[in-house]
Tab-separated table of C-alpha atoms and ligand atoms in Angstrom:
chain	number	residue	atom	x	y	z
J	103	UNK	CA	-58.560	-0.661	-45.886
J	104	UNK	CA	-55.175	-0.227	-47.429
J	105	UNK	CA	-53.622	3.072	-49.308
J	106	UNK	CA	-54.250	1.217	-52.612
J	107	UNK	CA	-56.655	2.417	-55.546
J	108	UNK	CA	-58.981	-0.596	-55.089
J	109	UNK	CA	-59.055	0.012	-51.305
J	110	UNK	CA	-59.490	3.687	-51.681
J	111	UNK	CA	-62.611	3.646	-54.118
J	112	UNK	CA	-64.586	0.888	-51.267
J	113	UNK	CA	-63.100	3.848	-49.007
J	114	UNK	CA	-64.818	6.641	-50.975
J	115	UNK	CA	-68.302	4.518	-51.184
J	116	UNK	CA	-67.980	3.546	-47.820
J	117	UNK	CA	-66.822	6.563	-45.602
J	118	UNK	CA	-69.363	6.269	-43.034
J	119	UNK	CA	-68.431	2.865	-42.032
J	120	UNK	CA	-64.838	3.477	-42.166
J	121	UNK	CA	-63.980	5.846	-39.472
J	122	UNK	CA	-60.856	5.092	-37.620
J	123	UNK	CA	-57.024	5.674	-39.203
J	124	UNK	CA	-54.457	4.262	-38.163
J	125	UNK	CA	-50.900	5.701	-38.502
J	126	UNK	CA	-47.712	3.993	-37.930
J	127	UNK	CA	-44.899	6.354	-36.901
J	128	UNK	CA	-41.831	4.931	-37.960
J	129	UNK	CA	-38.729	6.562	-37.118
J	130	UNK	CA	-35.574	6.309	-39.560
J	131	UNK	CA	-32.084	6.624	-38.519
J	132	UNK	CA	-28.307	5.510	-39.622
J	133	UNK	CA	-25.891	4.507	-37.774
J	134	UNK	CA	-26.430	4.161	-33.860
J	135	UNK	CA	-29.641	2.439	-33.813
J	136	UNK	CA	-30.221	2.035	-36.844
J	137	UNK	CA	-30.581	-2.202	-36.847
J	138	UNK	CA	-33.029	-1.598	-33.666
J	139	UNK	CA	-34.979	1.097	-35.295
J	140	UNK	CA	-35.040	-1.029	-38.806
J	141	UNK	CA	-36.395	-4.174	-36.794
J	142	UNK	CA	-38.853	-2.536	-34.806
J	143	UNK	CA	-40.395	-0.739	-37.459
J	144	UNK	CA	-40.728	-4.199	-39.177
J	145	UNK	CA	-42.970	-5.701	-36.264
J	146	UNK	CA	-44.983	-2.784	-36.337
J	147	UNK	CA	-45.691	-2.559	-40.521
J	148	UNK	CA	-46.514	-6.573	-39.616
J	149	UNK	CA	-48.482	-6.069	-37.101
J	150	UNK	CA	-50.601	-3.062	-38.446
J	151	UNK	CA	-51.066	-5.292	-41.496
J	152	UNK	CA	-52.792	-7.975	-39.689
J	153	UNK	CA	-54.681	-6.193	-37.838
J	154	UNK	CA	-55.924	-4.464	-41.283
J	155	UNK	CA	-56.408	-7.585	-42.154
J	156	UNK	CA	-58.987	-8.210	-39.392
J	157	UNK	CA	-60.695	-5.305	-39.328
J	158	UNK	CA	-60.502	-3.586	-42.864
J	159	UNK	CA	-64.118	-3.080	-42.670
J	160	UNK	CA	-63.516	0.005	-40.090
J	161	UNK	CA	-59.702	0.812	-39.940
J	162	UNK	CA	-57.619	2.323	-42.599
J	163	UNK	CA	-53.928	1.851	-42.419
J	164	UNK	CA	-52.666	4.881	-43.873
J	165	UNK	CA	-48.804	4.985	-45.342
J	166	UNK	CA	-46.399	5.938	-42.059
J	167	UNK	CA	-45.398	8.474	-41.088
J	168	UNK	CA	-41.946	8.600	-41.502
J	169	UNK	CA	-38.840	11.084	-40.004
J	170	UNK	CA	-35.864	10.437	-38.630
J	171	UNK	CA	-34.893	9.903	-35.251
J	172	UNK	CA	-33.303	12.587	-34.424
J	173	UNK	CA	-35.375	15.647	-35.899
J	174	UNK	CA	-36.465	18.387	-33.518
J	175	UNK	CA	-39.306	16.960	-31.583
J	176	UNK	CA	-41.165	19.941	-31.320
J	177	UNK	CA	-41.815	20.230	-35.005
J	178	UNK	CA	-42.725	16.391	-35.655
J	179	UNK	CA	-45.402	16.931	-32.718
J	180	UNK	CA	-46.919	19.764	-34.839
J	181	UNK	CA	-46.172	18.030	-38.490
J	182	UNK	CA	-48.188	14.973	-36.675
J	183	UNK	CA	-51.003	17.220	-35.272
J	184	UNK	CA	-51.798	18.528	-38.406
J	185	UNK	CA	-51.912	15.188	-40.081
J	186	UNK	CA	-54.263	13.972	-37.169
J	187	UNK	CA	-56.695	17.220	-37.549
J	188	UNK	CA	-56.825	16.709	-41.303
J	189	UNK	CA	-57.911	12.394	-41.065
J	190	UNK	CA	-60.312	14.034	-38.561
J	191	UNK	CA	-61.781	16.805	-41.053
J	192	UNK	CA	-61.815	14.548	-43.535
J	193	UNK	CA	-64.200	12.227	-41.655
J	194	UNK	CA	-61.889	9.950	-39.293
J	195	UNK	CA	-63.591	9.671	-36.432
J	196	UNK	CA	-60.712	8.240	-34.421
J	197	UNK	CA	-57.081	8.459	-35.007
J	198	UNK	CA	-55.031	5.579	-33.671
J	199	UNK	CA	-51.101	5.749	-34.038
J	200	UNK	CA	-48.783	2.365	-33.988
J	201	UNK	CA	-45.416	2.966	-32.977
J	202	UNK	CA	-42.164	1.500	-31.750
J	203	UNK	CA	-40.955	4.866	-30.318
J	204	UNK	CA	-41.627	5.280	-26.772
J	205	UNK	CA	-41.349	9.076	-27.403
J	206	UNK	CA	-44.684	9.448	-28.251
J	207	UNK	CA	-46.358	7.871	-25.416
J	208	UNK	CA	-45.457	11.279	-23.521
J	209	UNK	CA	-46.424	13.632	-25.634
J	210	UNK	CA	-50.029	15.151	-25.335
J	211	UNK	CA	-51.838	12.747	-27.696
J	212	UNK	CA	-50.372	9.459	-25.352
J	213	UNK	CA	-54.342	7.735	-25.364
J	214	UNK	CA	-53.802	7.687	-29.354
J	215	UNK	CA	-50.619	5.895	-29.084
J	216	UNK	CA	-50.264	1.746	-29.103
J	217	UNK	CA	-46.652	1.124	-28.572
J	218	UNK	CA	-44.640	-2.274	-29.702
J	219	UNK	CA	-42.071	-3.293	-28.231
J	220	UNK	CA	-38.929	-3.079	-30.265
J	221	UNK	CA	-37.547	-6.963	-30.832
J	222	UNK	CA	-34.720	-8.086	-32.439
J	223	UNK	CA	-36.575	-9.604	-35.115
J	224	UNK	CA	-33.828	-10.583	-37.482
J	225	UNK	CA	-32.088	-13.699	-35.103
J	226	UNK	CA	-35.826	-14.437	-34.461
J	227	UNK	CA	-37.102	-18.066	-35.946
J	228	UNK	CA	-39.850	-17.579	-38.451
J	229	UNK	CA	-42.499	-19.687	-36.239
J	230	UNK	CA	-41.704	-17.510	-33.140
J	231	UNK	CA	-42.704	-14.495	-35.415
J	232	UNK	CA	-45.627	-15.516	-36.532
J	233	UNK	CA	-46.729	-15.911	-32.978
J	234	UNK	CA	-45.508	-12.522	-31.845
J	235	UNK	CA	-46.914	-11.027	-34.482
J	236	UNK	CA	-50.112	-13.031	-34.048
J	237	UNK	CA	-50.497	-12.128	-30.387
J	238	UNK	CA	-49.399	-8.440	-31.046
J	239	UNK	CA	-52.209	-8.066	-33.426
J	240	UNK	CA	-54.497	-9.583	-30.864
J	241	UNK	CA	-53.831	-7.177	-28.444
J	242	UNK	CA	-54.303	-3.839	-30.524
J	243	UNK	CA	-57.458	-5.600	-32.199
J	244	UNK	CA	-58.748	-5.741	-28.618
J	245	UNK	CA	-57.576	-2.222	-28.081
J	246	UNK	CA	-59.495	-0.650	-31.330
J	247	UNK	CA	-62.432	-2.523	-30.641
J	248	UNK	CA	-62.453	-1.456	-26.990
J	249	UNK	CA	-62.988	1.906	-28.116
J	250	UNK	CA	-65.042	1.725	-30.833
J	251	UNK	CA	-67.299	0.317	-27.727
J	252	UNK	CA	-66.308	3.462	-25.704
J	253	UNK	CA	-67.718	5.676	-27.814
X	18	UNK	CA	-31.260	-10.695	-48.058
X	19	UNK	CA	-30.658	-12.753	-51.481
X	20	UNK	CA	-34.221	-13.410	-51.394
X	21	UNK	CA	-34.967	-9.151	-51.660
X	22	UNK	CA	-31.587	-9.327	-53.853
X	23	UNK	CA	-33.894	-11.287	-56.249
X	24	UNK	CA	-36.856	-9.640	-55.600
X	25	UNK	CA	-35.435	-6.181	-56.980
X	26	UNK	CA	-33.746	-7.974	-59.981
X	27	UNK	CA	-36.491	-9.533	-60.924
X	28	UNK	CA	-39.025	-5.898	-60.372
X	29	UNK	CA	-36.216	-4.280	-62.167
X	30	UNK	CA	-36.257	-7.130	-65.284
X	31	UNK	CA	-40.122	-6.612	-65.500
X	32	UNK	CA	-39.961	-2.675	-65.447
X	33	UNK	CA	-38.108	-2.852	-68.317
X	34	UNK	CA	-40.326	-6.015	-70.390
X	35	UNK	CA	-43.603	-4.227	-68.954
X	36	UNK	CA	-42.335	-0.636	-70.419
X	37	UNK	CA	-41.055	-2.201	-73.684
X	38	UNK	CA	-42.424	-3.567	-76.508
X	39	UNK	CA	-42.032	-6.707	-75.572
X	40	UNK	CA	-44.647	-5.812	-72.262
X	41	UNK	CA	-47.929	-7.357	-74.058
X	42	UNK	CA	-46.313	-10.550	-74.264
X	43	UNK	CA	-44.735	-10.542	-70.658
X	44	UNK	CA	-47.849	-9.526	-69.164
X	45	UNK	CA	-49.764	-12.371	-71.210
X	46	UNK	CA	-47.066	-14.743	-69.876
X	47	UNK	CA	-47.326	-13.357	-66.198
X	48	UNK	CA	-51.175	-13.728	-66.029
X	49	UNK	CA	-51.260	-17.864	-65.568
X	50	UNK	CA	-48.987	-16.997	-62.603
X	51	UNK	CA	-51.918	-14.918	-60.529
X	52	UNK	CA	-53.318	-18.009	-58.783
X	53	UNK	CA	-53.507	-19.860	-55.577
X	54	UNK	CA	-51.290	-22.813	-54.589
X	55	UNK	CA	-51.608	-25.007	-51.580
X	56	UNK	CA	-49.399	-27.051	-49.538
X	57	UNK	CA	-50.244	-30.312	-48.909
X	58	UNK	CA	-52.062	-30.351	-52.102
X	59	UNK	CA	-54.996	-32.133	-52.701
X	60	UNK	CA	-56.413	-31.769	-56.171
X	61	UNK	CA	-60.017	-32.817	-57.095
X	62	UNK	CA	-61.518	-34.008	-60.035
X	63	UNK	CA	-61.721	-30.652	-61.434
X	64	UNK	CA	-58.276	-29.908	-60.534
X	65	UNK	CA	-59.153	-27.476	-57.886
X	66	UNK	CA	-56.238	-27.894	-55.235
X	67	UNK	CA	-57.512	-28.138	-51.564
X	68	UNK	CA	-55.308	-27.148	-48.103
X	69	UNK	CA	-54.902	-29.817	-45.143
X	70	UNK	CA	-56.433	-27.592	-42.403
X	71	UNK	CA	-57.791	-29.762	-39.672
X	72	UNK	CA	-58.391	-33.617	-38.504
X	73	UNK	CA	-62.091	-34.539	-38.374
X	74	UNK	CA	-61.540	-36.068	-35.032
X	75	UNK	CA	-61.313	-32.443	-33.826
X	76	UNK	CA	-64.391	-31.213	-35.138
X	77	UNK	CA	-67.590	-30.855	-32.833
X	78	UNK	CA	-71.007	-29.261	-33.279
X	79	UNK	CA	-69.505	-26.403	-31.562
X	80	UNK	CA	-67.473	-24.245	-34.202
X	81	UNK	CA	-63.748	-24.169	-34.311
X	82	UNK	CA	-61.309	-21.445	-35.640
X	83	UNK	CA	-58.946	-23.361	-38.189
X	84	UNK	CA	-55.992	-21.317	-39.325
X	85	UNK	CA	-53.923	-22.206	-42.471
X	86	UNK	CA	-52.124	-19.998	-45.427
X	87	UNK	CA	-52.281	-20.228	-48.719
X	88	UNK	CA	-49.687	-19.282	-51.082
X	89	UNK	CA	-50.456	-16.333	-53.468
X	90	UNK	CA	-48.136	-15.850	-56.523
X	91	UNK	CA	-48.496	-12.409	-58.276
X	92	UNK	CA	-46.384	-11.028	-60.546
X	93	UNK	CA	-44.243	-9.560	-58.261
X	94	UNK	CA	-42.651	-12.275	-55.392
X	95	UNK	CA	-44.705	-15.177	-53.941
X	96	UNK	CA	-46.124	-14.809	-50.309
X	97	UNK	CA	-48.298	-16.596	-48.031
X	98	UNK	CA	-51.789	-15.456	-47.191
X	99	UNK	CA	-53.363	-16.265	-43.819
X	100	UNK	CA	-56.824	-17.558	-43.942
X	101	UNK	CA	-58.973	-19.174	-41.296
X	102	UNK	CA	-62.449	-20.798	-41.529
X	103	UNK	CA	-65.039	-21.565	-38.846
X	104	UNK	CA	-65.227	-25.166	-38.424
X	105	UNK	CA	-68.145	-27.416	-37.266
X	106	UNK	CA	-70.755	-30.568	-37.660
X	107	UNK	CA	-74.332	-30.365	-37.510
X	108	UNK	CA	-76.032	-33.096	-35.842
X	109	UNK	CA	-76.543	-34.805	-38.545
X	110	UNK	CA	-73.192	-35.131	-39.228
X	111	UNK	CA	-72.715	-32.589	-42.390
X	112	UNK	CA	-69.490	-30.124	-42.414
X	113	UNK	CA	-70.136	-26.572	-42.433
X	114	UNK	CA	-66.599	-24.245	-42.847
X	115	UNK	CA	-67.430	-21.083	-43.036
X	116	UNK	CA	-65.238	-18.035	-44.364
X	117	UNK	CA	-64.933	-15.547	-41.952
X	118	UNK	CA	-64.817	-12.634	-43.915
X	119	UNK	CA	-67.642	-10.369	-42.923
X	120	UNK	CA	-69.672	-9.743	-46.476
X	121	UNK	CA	-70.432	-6.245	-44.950
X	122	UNK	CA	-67.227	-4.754	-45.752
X	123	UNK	CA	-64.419	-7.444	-44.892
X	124	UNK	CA	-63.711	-7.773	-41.244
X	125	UNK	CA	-63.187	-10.805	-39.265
X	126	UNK	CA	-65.979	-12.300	-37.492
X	127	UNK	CA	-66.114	-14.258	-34.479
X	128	UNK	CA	-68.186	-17.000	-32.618
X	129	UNK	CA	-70.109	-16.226	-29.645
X	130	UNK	CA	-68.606	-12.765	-28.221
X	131	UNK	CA	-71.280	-10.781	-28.278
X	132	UNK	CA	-72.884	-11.607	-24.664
X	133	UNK	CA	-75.976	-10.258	-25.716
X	134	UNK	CA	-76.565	-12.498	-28.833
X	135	UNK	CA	-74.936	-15.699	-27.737
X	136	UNK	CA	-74.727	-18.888	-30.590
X	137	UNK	CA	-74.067	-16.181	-33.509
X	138	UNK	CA	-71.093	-14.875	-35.196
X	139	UNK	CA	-70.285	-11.245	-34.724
X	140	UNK	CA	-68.364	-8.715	-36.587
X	141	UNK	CA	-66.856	-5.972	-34.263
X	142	UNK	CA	-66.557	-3.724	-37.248
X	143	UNK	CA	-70.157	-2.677	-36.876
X	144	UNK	CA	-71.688	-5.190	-35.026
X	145	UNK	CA	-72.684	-7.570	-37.929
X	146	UNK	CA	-74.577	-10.835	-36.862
X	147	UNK	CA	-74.899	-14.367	-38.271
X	148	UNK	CA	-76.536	-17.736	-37.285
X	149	UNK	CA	-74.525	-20.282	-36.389
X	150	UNK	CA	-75.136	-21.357	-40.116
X	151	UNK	CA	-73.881	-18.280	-41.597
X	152	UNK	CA	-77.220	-16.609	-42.409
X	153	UNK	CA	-76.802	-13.063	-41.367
X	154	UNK	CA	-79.425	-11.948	-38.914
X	155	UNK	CA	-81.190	-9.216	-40.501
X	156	UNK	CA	-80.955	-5.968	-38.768
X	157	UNK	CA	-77.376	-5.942	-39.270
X	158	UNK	CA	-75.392	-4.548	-41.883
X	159	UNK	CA	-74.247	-7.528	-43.668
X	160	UNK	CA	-76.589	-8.259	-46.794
X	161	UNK	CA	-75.385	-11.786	-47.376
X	162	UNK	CA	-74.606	-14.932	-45.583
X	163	UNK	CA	-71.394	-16.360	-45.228
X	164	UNK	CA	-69.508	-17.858	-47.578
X	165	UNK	CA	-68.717	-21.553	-47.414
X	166	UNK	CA	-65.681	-23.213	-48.340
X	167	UNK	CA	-65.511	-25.903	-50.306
X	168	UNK	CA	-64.293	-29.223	-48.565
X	169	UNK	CA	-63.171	-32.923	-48.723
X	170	UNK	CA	-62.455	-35.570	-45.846
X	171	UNK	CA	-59.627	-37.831	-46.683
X	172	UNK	CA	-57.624	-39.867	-44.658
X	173	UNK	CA	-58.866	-37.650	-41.787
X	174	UNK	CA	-58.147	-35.054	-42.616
X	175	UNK	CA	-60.517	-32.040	-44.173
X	176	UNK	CA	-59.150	-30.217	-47.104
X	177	UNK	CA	-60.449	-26.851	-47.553
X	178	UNK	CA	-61.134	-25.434	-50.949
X	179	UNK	CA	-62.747	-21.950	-52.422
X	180	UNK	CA	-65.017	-19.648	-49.991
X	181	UNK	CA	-67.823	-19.628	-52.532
X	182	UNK	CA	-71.160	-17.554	-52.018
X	183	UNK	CA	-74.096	-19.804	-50.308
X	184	UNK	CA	-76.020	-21.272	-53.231
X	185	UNK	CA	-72.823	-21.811	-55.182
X	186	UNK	CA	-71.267	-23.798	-52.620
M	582	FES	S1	-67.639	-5.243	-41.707
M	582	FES	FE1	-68.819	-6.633	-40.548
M	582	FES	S2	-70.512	-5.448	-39.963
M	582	FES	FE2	-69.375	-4.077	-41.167
């Protein structure tokens, strides 16, 4: 499901079936960066989409999570954390987070994390995309539904 | 970039019809726009227009994932939709392309990946089944079977219409 009213109210009827968020963390900056940052939080809104896409029944892509690069780590691990407990209190049974920003992978909540590479998207031909988006969104499919089967 | 340069133009020209007085009429105007287009076209009798998505030759009795996109105008920009349908003959020769959209709540299904129900298509949302003909195997949380699309062989090649509910189809 998608943050969108139609989405939401199958959400609100549905909230048993729908258990697991997930939550791209896109990081913003200008200037040094910036064109890498921009592009790799493209592939990941793609890629988050199509997977959506393919399993809407279960996952809800929730709006990112957005901050810039360069704010005090310390505090986006706790703004982050508290995000993640609420989706959990509010009946998420698993909390997934799509990312291009390797930070993440070593902070405490690494098993949540599926990280995408950052590619230069923009001198990228628009068949090549579609593959690397298509085999991107394989791989996290296979990811969510491995642990789904974990649990 | 001049395509999102037109894009924002165009959001910003219907902001101001939509919030004007004039908005009625630009909406009424807008609605014939909220349709499906396909390319190659194929248009039956009724006018329905039907997507190239596979040559016969490469259909078996063993069903085939067949990707294609259709194009989706809304009011906003046009964009292309990715669809697939599950492809196959029966032995008797008949077509069968299936949507596969779960009809529990949406996800994708696939063919034979659930080792423990082989021949069936499974949804790994919550473990939906269906026969190889799309009935769902009951038991499982989808209420419905599959939907069918519509199709037509010509020249070769099947054109794929509507996913319509089974009994419309
Ligand atoms: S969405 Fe397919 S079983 Fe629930």
């Amino acid at each position: 499901m998608k943050w969108t009213g139609e989405d939401v109210a199958i959400y609100e009827r549905e909230r048993d079936y729908i258990d697991t968020a997930l939550l791209p963390l896109l990081p913003v900056a200008f200037g040094q960066g910036t064109r890498r940052l921009a592009s790799g939080g493209e592939l990941v809104q793609l890629i988050a989409a199509e997977v959506e896409r393919q399993l809407r029944g279960r996952v809800f892509l929730l709006p990112p999570f957005v901050y810039f690069a360069d704010e005090p780590r310390a505090q986006l691990v706790e703004r982050l954390s508290d995000w993640t407990s609420r989706l959990e209190r509010e009946g998420m049974r698993q909390v997934f987070y799509v990312t291009c920003d390797r930070a993440w992978q070593e902070e405490g909540e690494a098993s949540r994390v599926w990280l995408i590479p950052a590619v230069p998207l923009e001198s990228m031909e628009e068949s090549y995309k579609h593959e690397l988006v298509r085999e991107q969104a394989a791989e996290l499919l296979r990811f969510l539904v491995g642990r789904w089967a974990q649990r | 970039m001049s395509d999102n340069k037109h894009r924002v133009t165009r959001r910003q020209f219907l902001n101001y019809t939509l919030t004007g007085v004039g908005g009625f009429m630009a909406a009424g105007m807008l609605m014939p726009m909220l349709r499906f287009a396909f390319d190659p076209i194929l248009k039956d009798e009724a006018g329905t227009e039907m997507v190239a998505v596979a040559d016969v030759k490469e259909i078996t009795t063993e069903p085939k994932r067949f990707d294609f996109k259709v194009k989706v105008k809304d009011a906003w920009y046009e964009s292309e939709e990715p669809k697939s349908a599950w492809v196959y003959k029966t032995d008797k020769g008949e077509i069968i392309a299936l949507s596969p959209i779960c009809k529990h709540l949406g996800c994708t299904v696939d063919w034979n990946t659930d080792k423990e129900h082989p021949n069936q298509f499974f949804c790994p949302c919550h473990y939906g089944r269906y026969e190889k003909d799309g009935t769902n195997v009951p038991g499982t949380p989808p209420q419905a079977p599959l939907d069918r699309y519509e199709y037509k062989v010509k020249d070769g090649k099947l054109y794929l219409g509507k996913a319509k509910p089974r009994g419309e189809a």
